Amino acid sequence: QVQLAESGGGLVQPGGSLRLSCTASGSIFSINAMDWYRQAPGKERELVAGITGDGSAKYADSVKGRFTISRDGARDTVYLQLNSLKPEDTAVYYCNAHVTQDSYGSTWWGWGQGTQVTVSS
C-alpha cells in the first residue's frame, strides 16, 4: 500500500504565496507521476499541475506563470509553489500519484486527503 501525506495549505491574502508538499510512502519501487488537483465548492475536481518521474511538468492554463511544480526524487515528495494567488484559487488541493510498487510492475494509483487553500482579504 501507498500513502500520500499533504501539507502546506492555509489562509493567504490575494497576491500572496504558499507552498504545498506531498510525500509518498509505503510500497514504492518508482514514482511514475505525481499531480496536484483542486476542487472548489460546487465545482468538479480539476488538474492544476503534474510532473512525471523524469521531471516533465504540465500546468493548467489558469495557473501557468504563477504556480510551479517540482519534485524531490530522493524523498518521494512533490511540491507546488503557489504565487500571485487569487481568490479563485481557493479550493481543496489534492495530491495524486501513480506508483510502480515492485520489479514485476505492480502499480498503485490514488489520492491524498487534501489540503485547504483559502485566498481572501
PDB file of C-alpha atoms in Angstrom, residues 8-12 18 20 36-46 48 67 82 85-94 114-120:
ATOM      1  CA  GLY A   8       1.178  23.490   3.396  1.00  0.00           C
ATOM      2  CA  GLY A   9      -2.327  24.799   2.896  1.00  0.00           C
ATOM      3  CA  GLY A  10      -3.717  27.794   4.719  1.00  0.00           C
ATOM      4  CA  LEU A  11      -5.237  31.249   4.536  1.00  0.00           C
ATOM      5  CA  VAL A  12      -3.412  33.847   2.461  1.00  0.00           C
ATOM      6  CA  LEU A  18       2.038  29.221  -0.358  1.00  0.00           C
ATOM      7  CA  LEU A  20       2.224  22.692  -0.797  1.00  0.00           C
ATOM      8  CA  TRP A  36      -1.965  18.258  -7.994  1.00  0.00           C
ATOM      9  CA  TYR A  37      -5.698  18.677  -8.450  1.00  0.00           C
ATOM     10  CA  ARG A  38      -8.070  21.102  -6.791  1.00  0.00           C
ATOM     11  CA  GLN A  39     -11.759  21.202  -6.103  1.00  0.00           C
ATOM     12  CA  ALA A  40     -13.668  24.337  -5.234  1.00  0.00           C
ATOM     13  CA  PRO A  41     -17.137  24.208  -3.641  1.00  0.00           C
ATOM     14  CA  GLY A  42     -19.743  23.269  -6.219  1.00  0.00           C
ATOM     15  CA  LYS A  43     -17.162  22.583  -8.901  1.00  0.00           C
ATOM     16  CA  GLU A  44     -15.557  19.491 -10.350  1.00  0.00           C
ATOM     17  CA  ARG A  45     -12.062  18.443  -9.404  1.00  0.00           C
ATOM     18  CA  GLU A  46      -9.560  19.806 -11.925  1.00  0.00           C
ATOM     19  CA  VAL A  48      -3.680  22.022 -11.625  1.00  0.00           C
ATOM     20  CA  PHE A  67       2.367  28.014  -9.934  1.00  0.00           C
ATOM     21  CA  LEU A  82       1.658  28.919  -5.470  1.00  0.00           C
ATOM     22  CA  LEU A  85      -2.670  33.821  -5.520  1.00  0.00           C
ATOM     23  CA  LYS A  86      -6.172  34.925  -6.455  1.00  0.00           C
ATOM     24  CA  PRO A  87      -9.487  34.358  -4.678  1.00  0.00           C
ATOM     25  CA  GLU A  88     -10.464  31.975  -7.453  1.00  0.00           C
ATOM     26  CA  ASP A  89      -7.567  29.719  -6.428  1.00  0.00           C
ATOM     27  CA  THR A  90      -9.486  28.922  -3.250  1.00  0.00           C
ATOM     28  CA  ALA A  91     -10.083  25.166  -3.153  1.00  0.00           C
ATOM     29  CA  VAL A  92      -9.083  21.915  -1.535  1.00  0.00           C
ATOM     30  CA  TYR A  93      -5.872  20.808  -3.203  1.00  0.00           C
ATOM     31  CA  TYR A  94      -5.348  17.072  -3.637  1.00  0.00           C
ATOM     32  CA  GLY A 114      -6.412  17.138   0.574  1.00  0.00           C
ATOM     33  CA  THR A 115      -5.271  20.445   1.999  1.00  0.00           C
ATOM     34  CA  GLN A 116      -7.367  23.619   2.065  1.00  0.00           C
ATOM     35  CA  VAL A 117      -6.098  26.763   0.361  1.00  0.00           C
ATOM     36  CA  THR A 118      -8.127  29.911   1.013  1.00  0.00           C
ATOM     37  CA  VAL A 119      -7.277  33.189  -0.678  1.00  0.00           C
ATOM     38  CA  SER A 120      -9.093  36.067   0.932  1.00  0.00           C
TER      39      SER A 120
END
